[in-house]
Amino acid sequence: MDTLAICGVGLIGGSFALAMRQAGFQGRIVGVSSTSTIAAALARGVIDEGTTLRTSQADLVYLAQPIQEIIRALHDMDAHLKPGALITDAGSTKQSICAAAHQSIHRARFVGGHPMAGKESRGVEHADANLFQGRPYILTSREPELEQWIGKIGARLVFLTPAEHDRLVALASHLPQMLSTALGAVLADQPDAAKVTGPGAADMTRLAMSSYEIWQDIVATNAGSIEAAIDVYIEKLREIRDALRTSELKTSFERASTAARLLR
Amino acid sequence: MDTLAICGVGLIGGSFALAMRQAGFQGRIVGVSSTSTIAAALARGVIDEGTTLRTSQADLVYLAQPIQEIIRALHDMDAHLKPGALITDAGSTKQSICAAAHQSIHRARFVGGHPMAGKESRGVEHADANLFQGRPYILTSREPELEQWIGKIGARLVFLTPAEHDRLVALASHLPQMLSTALGAVLADQPDAAKVTGPGAADMTRLAMSSYEIWQDIVATNAGSIEAAIDVYIEKLREIRDALRTSELKTSFERASTAARLLR
């Protein structure tokens, strides 16, 4: 593998470039991004060269743009790919992206990917070679060459079908976001409550500060699973509401506490 | 004011003792607690002397036990109070406690209190003279002597009736706890989701690790307000669910984000 093209050199794309270099990748790393992002990525030494156009020499193309841009790129890039190249992505939902790849990528192999890693700060300025260390990295199919590199950058490989992925991230990631946003919206309606908020409310509204621009694409491509996750949650919350005056509440606290500890 | 009695020398009671000393209180501080807690509090220099019995010399009695113990103590202590003494408490709900005081305290003045301060670690071992610095401290009525001390320990005074207090903390504090517990319980039902959890789910399930023993008393004395807060929340979450495929979602994100920033 001689050339790695990173499309979208932000936090994730930039971190993947740095992680690959740290893991021993000796080839050329080309950034495909806007002019300003390329300048920042070159300045930080994240990439060796940049282009605002498609790249046709890459052996591995890493799509790290927002989801809708990844989908557009997949529909657009087949004619410009090196035959037999490997294409993967880092989008937060997988069904729409894998469907676009299935429909439009013919000259190259595609494997859907989703590194469960992130930071509060975005942009290549915060790219970090260790961002993926110890974090789950989901692939939608087996591909030995890619698996090897993902192991080398320190991530934990998890294989899921696109549908399984989208159902599980709806519960584990998209639902928490919607819960935090809903709590923020409730507190927006109750300005007096701000007088008595403690650290618990601060914890539970941290995600509510996330940018809508990131979530717009996630929601647009996973609405069905998110709706189902919210329905499951409302049913559980209603059970807890109905158990408040009973000893069953203790059981819910204990089960929830055990599950919360297992996530850590 | 010569003698301060702290009933329940845990994190809050112990911190109040240290904060009063730091704020210039020159009198005697007596801890009323279990034998082992008194030994630990004496060892840390949090109190000057301890007793496992009621105290009848105190000018200020600070009740910092669990809520139900505070209620029991209020029903039990009137005959043993110094006439004209000032009694206050640090319980997390106010209507039941203030009702118990109204019913049973006749020889002394009672002011309900709730310092919005805490730590993940409990016990007098973690007592901290600066625990109340900059935090809201709710009182249910005016009492110049107490107000002055609360100002001196660095807290921000907030006056609320017991009913207002309980309605607002249900929204700002008890609701976040129930939301976290419900999310933990949903994830307990979906063990596969643990494979793909990121930092968002960890944030949103931190409160779910809280001990049921603390929450039991809070829920028992504020179930009505918590039920109402959950109902308001479910309605909001359902609105967000129904807006997922529309541009209204952006409005919810923006309002929630603004409210979340205002809490900080």
PDB file of N, CA and C in Angstrom, chain A residues 68-147:
ATOM      1  N   GLN A  68     -23.405  12.987   4.675  1.00  0.00           N
ATOM      2  CA  GLN A  68     -23.992  13.261   3.357  1.00  0.00           C
ATOM      3  C   GLN A  68     -22.906  13.517   2.313  1.00  0.00           C
ATOM      4  N   GLU A  69     -21.799  14.082   2.726  1.00  0.00           N
ATOM      5  CA  GLU A  69     -20.684  14.271   1.790  1.00  0.00           C
ATOM      6  C   GLU A  69     -20.028  12.942   1.423  1.00  0.00           C
ATOM      7  N   ILE A  70     -19.959  12.042   2.403  1.00  0.00           N
ATOM      8  CA  ILE A  70     -19.427  10.705   2.103  1.00  0.00           C
ATOM      9  C   ILE A  70     -20.308  10.039   1.048  1.00  0.00           C
ATOM     10  N   ILE A  71     -21.620  10.150   1.244  1.00  0.00           N
ATOM     11  CA  ILE A  71     -22.554   9.519   0.295  1.00  0.00           C
ATOM     12  C   ILE A  71     -22.386  10.132  -1.102  1.00  0.00           C
ATOM     13  N   ARG A  72     -22.282  11.475  -1.156  1.00  0.00           N
ATOM     14  CA  ARG A  72     -22.068  12.126  -2.462  1.00  0.00           C
ATOM     15  C   ARG A  72     -20.763  11.658  -3.095  1.00  0.00           C
ATOM     16  N   ALA A  73     -19.713  11.577  -2.271  1.00  0.00           N
ATOM     17  CA  ALA A  73     -18.403  11.165  -2.794  1.00  0.00           C
ATOM     18  C   ALA A  73     -18.472   9.745  -3.349  1.00  0.00           C
ATOM     19  N   LEU A  74     -19.173   8.860  -2.631  1.00  0.00           N
ATOM     20  CA  LEU A  74     -19.269   7.468  -3.092  1.00  0.00           C
ATOM     21  C   LEU A  74     -19.979   7.391  -4.446  1.00  0.00           C
ATOM     22  N   HIS A  75     -21.017   8.201  -4.607  1.00  0.00           N
ATOM     23  CA  HIS A  75     -21.746   8.172  -5.871  1.00  0.00           C
ATOM     24  C   HIS A  75     -20.925   8.756  -7.028  1.00  0.00           C
ATOM     25  N   ASP A  76     -19.880   9.468  -6.669  1.00  0.00           N
ATOM     26  CA  ASP A  76     -19.174  10.306  -7.627  1.00  0.00           C
ATOM     27  C   ASP A  76     -17.802   9.770  -8.011  1.00  0.00           C
ATOM     28  N   MET A  77     -17.245   8.866  -7.226  1.00  0.00           N
ATOM     29  CA  MET A  77     -15.803   8.628  -7.302  1.00  0.00           C
ATOM     30  C   MET A  77     -15.382   7.395  -8.083  1.00  0.00           C
ATOM     31  N   ASP A  78     -16.315   6.490  -8.416  1.00  0.00           N
ATOM     32  CA  ASP A  78     -15.906   5.197  -8.942  1.00  0.00           C
ATOM     33  C   ASP A  78     -14.988   5.324 -10.160  1.00  0.00           C
ATOM     34  N   ALA A  79     -15.342   6.211 -11.091  1.00  0.00           N
ATOM     35  CA  ALA A  79     -14.565   6.347 -12.334  1.00  0.00           C
ATOM     36  C   ALA A  79     -13.139   6.816 -12.062  1.00  0.00           C
ATOM     37  N   HIS A  80     -12.922   7.433 -10.900  1.00  0.00           N
ATOM     38  CA  HIS A  80     -11.610   8.017 -10.605  1.00  0.00           C
ATOM     39  C   HIS A  80     -10.792   7.175  -9.642  1.00  0.00           C
ATOM     40  N   LEU A  81     -11.232   5.948  -9.380  1.00  0.00           N
ATOM     41  CA  LEU A  81     -10.507   5.120  -8.414  1.00  0.00           C
ATOM     42  C   LEU A  81      -9.486   4.244  -9.115  1.00  0.00           C
ATOM     43  N   LYS A  82      -8.419   3.970  -8.407  1.00  0.00           N
ATOM     44  CA  LYS A  82      -7.450   2.982  -8.863  1.00  0.00           C
ATOM     45  C   LYS A  82      -8.132   1.613  -8.781  1.00  0.00           C
ATOM     46  N   PRO A  83      -8.115   0.826  -9.824  1.00  0.00           N
ATOM     47  CA  PRO A  83      -8.791  -0.481  -9.763  1.00  0.00           C
ATOM     48  C   PRO A  83      -8.239  -1.324  -8.609  1.00  0.00           C
ATOM     49  N   GLY A  84      -9.149  -1.937  -7.849  1.00  0.00           N
ATOM     50  CA  GLY A  84      -8.724  -2.779  -6.729  1.00  0.00           C
ATOM     51  C   GLY A  84      -8.403  -2.015  -5.469  1.00  0.00           C
ATOM     52  N   ALA A  85      -8.515  -0.685  -5.492  1.00  0.00           N
ATOM     53  CA  ALA A  85      -8.241   0.096  -4.284  1.00  0.00           C
ATOM     54  C   ALA A  85      -9.215  -0.302  -3.176  1.00  0.00           C
ATOM     55  N   LEU A  86      -8.867   0.086  -1.960  1.00  0.00           N
ATOM     56  CA  LEU A  86      -9.718  -0.195  -0.806  1.00  0.00           C
ATOM     57  C   LEU A  86     -10.296   1.136  -0.333  1.00  0.00           C
ATOM     58  N   ILE A  87     -11.618   1.166  -0.189  1.00  0.00           N
ATOM     59  CA  ILE A  87     -12.289   2.383   0.259  1.00  0.00           C
ATOM     60  C   ILE A  87     -12.916   2.084   1.612  1.00  0.00           C
ATOM     61  N   THR A  88     -12.740   2.971   2.575  1.00  0.00           N
ATOM     62  CA  THR A  88     -13.466   2.828   3.842  1.00  0.00           C
ATOM     63  C   THR A  88     -13.889   4.217   4.288  1.00  0.00           C
ATOM     64  N   ASP A  89     -14.713   4.256   5.339  1.00  0.00           N
ATOM     65  CA  ASP A  89     -15.218   5.555   5.789  1.00  0.00           C
ATOM     66  C   ASP A  89     -15.273   5.572   7.303  1.00  0.00           C
ATOM     67  N   ALA A  90     -15.543   6.733   7.853  1.00  0.00           N
ATOM     68  CA  ALA A  90     -15.633   6.881   9.307  1.00  0.00           C
ATOM     69  C   ALA A  90     -16.967   7.502   9.704  1.00  0.00           C
ATOM     70  N   GLY A  91     -17.978   7.315   8.887  1.00  0.00           N
ATOM     71  CA  GLY A  91     -19.284   7.926   9.156  1.00  0.00           C
ATOM     72  C   GLY A  91     -19.993   7.280  10.337  1.00  0.00           C
ATOM     73  N   SER A  92     -20.808   8.061  11.031  1.00  0.00           N
ATOM     74  CA  SER A  92     -21.454   7.604  12.268  1.00  0.00           C
ATOM     75  C   SER A  92     -22.682   6.738  12.054  1.00  0.00           C
ATOM     76  N   THR A  93     -23.185   6.654  10.826  1.00  0.00           N
ATOM     77  CA  THR A  93     -24.241   5.681  10.531  1.00  0.00           C
ATOM     78  C   THR A  93     -23.751   4.850   9.353  1.00  0.00           C
ATOM     79  N   LYS A  94     -24.278   3.653   9.204  1.00  0.00           N
ATOM     80  CA  LYS A  94     -23.692   2.757   8.209  1.00  0.00           C
ATOM     81  C   LYS A  94     -24.639   2.302   7.108  1.00  0.00           C
ATOM     82  N   GLN A  95     -25.940   2.228   7.345  1.00  0.00           N
ATOM     83  CA  GLN A  95     -26.808   1.670   6.303  1.00  0.00           C
ATOM     84  C   GLN A  95     -26.820   2.516   5.028  1.00  0.00           C
ATOM     85  N   SER A  96     -27.012   3.836   5.168  1.00  0.00           N
ATOM     86  CA  SER A  96     -27.081   4.691   3.973  1.00  0.00           C
ATOM     87  C   SER A  96     -25.750   4.697   3.239  1.00  0.00           C
ATOM     88  N   ILE A  97     -24.673   4.755   3.993  1.00  0.00           N
ATOM     89  CA  ILE A  97     -23.346   4.812   3.373  1.00  0.00           C
ATOM     90  C   ILE A  97     -23.027   3.500   2.656  1.00  0.00           C
ATOM     91  N   CYS A  98     -23.297   2.376   3.326  1.00  0.00           N
ATOM     92  CA  CYS A  98     -22.993   1.091   2.685  1.00  0.00           C
ATOM     93  C   CYS A  98     -23.890   0.872   1.465  1.00  0.00           C
ATOM     94  N   ALA A  99     -25.132   1.364   1.534  1.00  0.00           N
ATOM     95  CA  ALA A  99     -26.020   1.236   0.369  1.00  0.00           C
ATOM     96  C   ALA A  99     -25.485   2.060  -0.795  1.00  0.00           C
ATOM     97  N   ALA A 100     -24.997   3.261  -0.503  1.00  0.00           N
ATOM     98  CA  ALA A 100     -24.438   4.105  -1.568  1.00  0.00           C
ATOM     99  C   ALA A 100     -23.220   3.430  -2.180  1.00  0.00           C
ATOM    100  N   ALA A 101     -22.367   2.837  -1.337  1.00  0.00           N
ATOM    101  CA  ALA A 101     -21.173   2.166  -1.849  1.00  0.00           C
ATOM    102  C   ALA A 101     -21.561   0.954  -2.692  1.00  0.00           C
ATOM    103  N   HIS A 102     -22.540   0.193  -2.205  1.00  0.00           N
ATOM    104  CA  HIS A 102     -22.984  -1.000  -2.923  1.00  0.00           C
ATOM    105  C   HIS A 102     -23.500  -0.614  -4.312  1.00  0.00           C
ATOM    106  N   GLN A 103     -24.189   0.514  -4.371  1.00  0.00           N
ATOM    107  CA  GLN A 103     -24.792   0.972  -5.616  1.00  0.00           C
ATOM    108  C   GLN A 103     -23.743   1.523  -6.588  1.00  0.00           C
ATOM    109  N   SER A 104     -22.735   2.218  -6.055  1.00  0.00           N
ATOM    110  CA  SER A 104     -21.898   3.036  -6.948  1.00  0.00           C
ATOM    111  C   SER A 104     -20.431   2.648  -7.047  1.00  0.00           C
ATOM    112  N   ILE A 105     -19.918   1.850  -6.104  1.00  0.00           N
ATOM    113  CA  ILE A 105     -18.491   1.510  -6.168  1.00  0.00           C
ATOM    114  C   ILE A 105     -18.337   0.137  -6.830  1.00  0.00           C
ATOM    115  N   HIS A 106     -17.667   0.090  -7.971  1.00  0.00           N
ATOM    116  CA  HIS A 106     -17.520  -1.166  -8.698  1.00  0.00           C
ATOM    117  C   HIS A 106     -16.057  -1.527  -8.945  1.00  0.00           C
ATOM    118  N   ARG A 107     -15.212  -0.500  -9.097  1.00  0.00           N
ATOM    119  CA  ARG A 107     -13.798  -0.753  -9.417  1.00  0.00           C
ATOM    120  C   ARG A 107     -12.967  -1.033  -8.178  1.00  0.00           C
ATOM    121  N   ALA A 108     -13.520  -0.832  -7.006  1.00  0.00           N
ATOM    122  CA  ALA A 108     -12.733  -0.945  -5.770  1.00  0.00           C
ATOM    123  C   ALA A 108     -13.538  -1.717  -4.729  1.00  0.00           C
ATOM    124  N   ARG A 109     -12.861  -2.099  -3.651  1.00  0.00           N
ATOM    125  CA  ARG A 109     -13.540  -2.775  -2.536  1.00  0.00           C
ATOM    126  C   ARG A 109     -13.960  -1.717  -1.527  1.00  0.00           C
ATOM    127  N   PHE A 110     -15.141  -1.875  -0.924  1.00  0.00           N
ATOM    128  CA  PHE A 110     -15.577  -0.933   0.104  1.00  0.00           C
ATOM    129  C   PHE A 110     -15.851  -1.680   1.406  1.00  0.00           C
ATOM    130  N   VAL A 111     -15.363  -1.135   2.520  1.00  0.00           N
ATOM    131  CA  VAL A 111     -15.689  -1.652   3.855  1.00  0.00           C
ATOM    132  C   VAL A 111     -16.159  -0.469   4.686  1.00  0.00           C
ATOM    133  N   GLY A 112     -17.373  -0.541   5.195  1.00  0.00           N
ATOM    134  CA  GLY A 112     -17.872   0.527   6.066  1.00  0.00           C
ATOM    135  C   GLY A 112     -17.136   0.506   7.390  1.00  0.00           C
ATOM    136  N   GLY A 113     -16.865   1.674   7.938  1.00  0.00           N
ATOM    137  CA  GLY A 113     -16.151   1.742   9.215  1.00  0.00           C
ATOM    138  C   GLY A 113     -16.751   2.802  10.121  1.00  0.00           C
ATOM    139  N   HIS A 114     -16.540   2.638  11.422  1.00  0.00           N
ATOM    140  CA  HIS A 114     -16.968   3.668  12.374  1.00  0.00           C
ATOM    141  C   HIS A 114     -16.101   3.587  13.620  1.00  0.00           C
ATOM    142  N   PRO A 115     -15.107   4.478  13.706  1.00  0.00           N
ATOM    143  CA  PRO A 115     -14.303   4.521  14.931  1.00  0.00           C
ATOM    144  C   PRO A 115     -15.102   5.203  16.036  1.00  0.00           C
ATOM    145  N   MET A 116     -15.278   4.533  17.186  1.00  0.00           N
ATOM    146  CA  MET A 116     -16.025   5.120  18.302  1.00  0.00           C
ATOM    147  C   MET A 116     -15.054   5.966  19.115  1.00  0.00           C
ATOM    148  N   ALA A 117     -14.645   7.059  18.533  1.00  0.00           N
ATOM    149  CA  ALA A 117     -13.658   7.915  19.188  1.00  0.00           C
ATOM    150  C   ALA A 117     -14.028   9.342  18.865  1.00  0.00           C
ATOM    151  N   GLY A 118     -13.632  10.248  19.691  1.00  0.00           N
ATOM    152  CA  GLY A 118     -13.943  11.651  19.433  1.00  0.00           C
ATOM    153  C   GLY A 118     -13.401  12.508  20.540  1.00  0.00           C
ATOM    154  N   LYS A 119     -13.643  13.766  20.414  1.00  0.00           N
ATOM    155  CA  LYS A 119     -13.176  14.764  21.367  1.00  0.00           C
ATOM    156  C   LYS A 119     -14.196  15.872  21.328  1.00  0.00           C
ATOM    157  N   GLU A 120     -14.189  16.707  22.358  1.00  0.00           N
ATOM    158  CA  GLU A 120     -15.098  17.857  22.311  1.00  0.00           C
ATOM    159  C   GLU A 120     -14.648  18.873  21.265  1.00  0.00           C
ATOM    160  N   SER A 121     -13.345  18.935  21.015  1.00  0.00           N
ATOM    161  CA  SER A 121     -12.844  19.918  20.051  1.00  0.00           C
ATOM    162  C   SER A 121     -12.695  19.269  18.689  1.00  0.00           C
ATOM    163  N   ARG A 122     -13.176  19.965  17.679  1.00  0.00           N
ATOM    164  CA  ARG A 122     -13.108  19.419  16.332  1.00  0.00           C
ATOM    165  C   ARG A 122     -11.959  20.069  15.561  1.00  0.00           C
ATOM    166  N   GLY A 123     -11.724  19.559  14.347  1.00  0.00           N
ATOM    167  CA  GLY A 123     -10.747  20.183  13.467  1.00  0.00           C
ATOM    168  C   GLY A 123      -9.389  19.514  13.534  1.00  0.00           C
ATOM    169  N   VAL A 124      -8.646  19.645  12.451  1.00  0.00           N
ATOM    170  CA  VAL A 124      -7.343  18.995  12.341  1.00  0.00           C
ATOM    171  C   VAL A 124      -6.373  19.521  13.402  1.00  0.00           C
ATOM    172  N   GLU A 125      -6.635  20.714  13.921  1.00  0.00           N
ATOM    173  CA  GLU A 125      -5.793  21.270  14.985  1.00  0.00           C
ATOM    174  C   GLU A 125      -5.755  20.339  16.198  1.00  0.00           C
ATOM    175  N   HIS A 126      -6.816  19.543  16.398  1.00  0.00           N
ATOM    176  CA  HIS A 126      -6.879  18.658  17.561  1.00  0.00           C
ATOM    177  C   HIS A 126      -6.612  17.200  17.203  1.00  0.00           C
ATOM    178  N   ALA A 127      -6.167  16.958  15.974  1.00  0.00           N
ATOM    179  CA  ALA A 127      -5.882  15.585  15.553  1.00  0.00           C
ATOM    180  C   ALA A 127      -4.825  14.983  16.476  1.00  0.00           C
ATOM    181  N   ASP A 128      -4.966  13.680  16.717  1.00  0.00           N
ATOM    182  CA  ASP A 128      -4.185  13.026  17.769  1.00  0.00           C
ATOM    183  C   ASP A 128      -3.912  11.583  17.329  1.00  0.00           C
ATOM    184  N   ALA A 129      -2.634  11.223  17.237  1.00  0.00           N
ATOM    185  CA  ALA A 129      -2.266   9.877  16.779  1.00  0.00           C
ATOM    186  C   ALA A 129      -2.817   8.787  17.695  1.00  0.00           C
ATOM    187  N   ASN A 130      -3.162   9.133  18.936  1.00  0.00           N
ATOM    188  CA  ASN A 130      -3.640   8.122  19.883  1.00  0.00           C
ATOM    189  C   ASN A 130      -5.154   8.123  20.073  1.00  0.00           C
ATOM    190  N   LEU A 131      -5.850   8.850  19.202  1.00  0.00           N
ATOM    191  CA  LEU A 131      -7.305   9.005  19.383  1.00  0.00           C
ATOM    192  C   LEU A 131      -8.038   7.662  19.398  1.00  0.00           C
ATOM    193  N   PHE A 132      -7.526   6.678  18.653  1.00  0.00           N
ATOM    194  CA  PHE A 132      -8.257   5.418  18.497  1.00  0.00           C
ATOM    195  C   PHE A 132      -7.812   4.351  19.505  1.00  0.00           C
ATOM    196  N   GLN A 133      -6.788   4.655  20.276  1.00  0.00           N
ATOM    197  CA  GLN A 133      -6.226   3.691  21.236  1.00  0.00           C
ATOM    198  C   GLN A 133      -7.293   3.169  22.192  1.00  0.00           C
ATOM    199  N   GLY A 134      -7.488   1.854  22.168  1.00  0.00           N
ATOM    200  CA  GLY A 134      -8.397   1.224  23.126  1.00  0.00           C
ATOM    201  C   GLY A 134      -9.870   1.446  22.831  1.00  0.00           C
ATOM    202  N   ARG A 135     -10.194   2.189  21.770  1.00  0.00           N
ATOM    203  CA  ARG A 135     -11.594   2.484  21.444  1.00  0.00           C
ATOM    204  C   ARG A 135     -12.126   1.421  20.479  1.00  0.00           C
ATOM    205  N   PRO A 136     -13.433   1.147  20.531  1.00  0.00           N
ATOM    206  CA  PRO A 136     -14.014   0.244  19.535  1.00  0.00           C
ATOM    207  C   PRO A 136     -13.911   0.861  18.136  1.00  0.00           C
ATOM    208  N   TYR A 137     -13.668   0.014  17.138  1.00  0.00           N
ATOM    209  CA  TYR A 137     -13.641   0.450  15.742  1.00  0.00           C
ATOM    210  C   TYR A 137     -14.471  -0.560  14.979  1.00  0.00           C
ATOM    211  N   ILE A 138     -15.628  -0.125  14.508  1.00  0.00           N
ATOM    212  CA  ILE A 138     -16.558  -1.051  13.865  1.00  0.00           C
ATOM    213  C   ILE A 138     -16.275  -1.145  12.376  1.00  0.00           C
ATOM    214  N   LEU A 139     -16.236  -2.365  11.856  1.00  0.00           N
ATOM    215  CA  LEU A 139     -16.189  -2.596  10.410  1.00  0.00           C
ATOM    216  C   LEU A 139     -17.423  -3.407  10.027  1.00  0.00           C
ATOM    217  N   THR A 140     -17.928  -3.134   8.819  1.00  0.00           N
ATOM    218  CA  THR A 140     -19.146  -3.835   8.381  1.00  0.00           C
ATOM    219  C   THR A 140     -18.830  -5.121   7.632  1.00  0.00           C
ATOM    220  N   SER A 141     -17.551  -5.356   7.310  1.00  0.00           N
ATOM    221  CA  SER A 141     -17.175  -6.659   6.757  1.00  0.00           C
ATOM    222  C   SER A 141     -15.686  -6.890   6.995  1.00  0.00           C
ATOM    223  N   ARG A 142     -15.242  -8.121   6.730  1.00  0.00           N
ATOM    224  CA  ARG A 142     -13.848  -8.487   6.969  1.00  0.00           C
ATOM    225  C   ARG A 142     -12.994  -8.010   5.794  1.00  0.00           C
ATOM    226  N   GLU A 143     -11.826  -7.550   6.088  1.00  0.00           N
ATOM    227  CA  GLU A 143     -10.885  -7.113   5.048  1.00  0.00           C
ATOM    228  C   GLU A 143      -9.500  -7.125   5.710  1.00  0.00           C
ATOM    229  N   PRO A 144      -8.758  -8.228   5.538  1.00  0.00           N
ATOM    230  CA  PRO A 144      -7.545  -8.442   6.339  1.00  0.00           C
ATOM    231  C   PRO A 144      -6.589  -7.253   6.365  1.00  0.00           C
ATOM    232  N   GLU A 145      -6.388  -6.602   5.211  1.00  0.00           N
ATOM    233  CA  GLU A 145      -5.400  -5.519   5.179  1.00  0.00           C
ATOM    234  C   GLU A 145      -5.839  -4.361   6.086  1.00  0.00           C
ATOM    235  N   LEU A 146      -7.115  -4.005   5.968  1.00  0.00           N
ATOM    236  CA  LEU A 146      -7.635  -2.918   6.795  1.00  0.00           C
ATOM    237  C   LEU A 146      -7.638  -3.314   8.273  1.00  0.00           C
ATOM    238  N   GLU A 147      -8.056  -4.560   8.544  1.00  0.00           N
ATOM    239  CA  GLU A 147      -8.088  -5.044   9.930  1.00  0.00           C
ATOM    240  C   GLU A 147      -6.717  -4.924  10.588  1.00  0.00           C
TER     241      GLU A 147
END
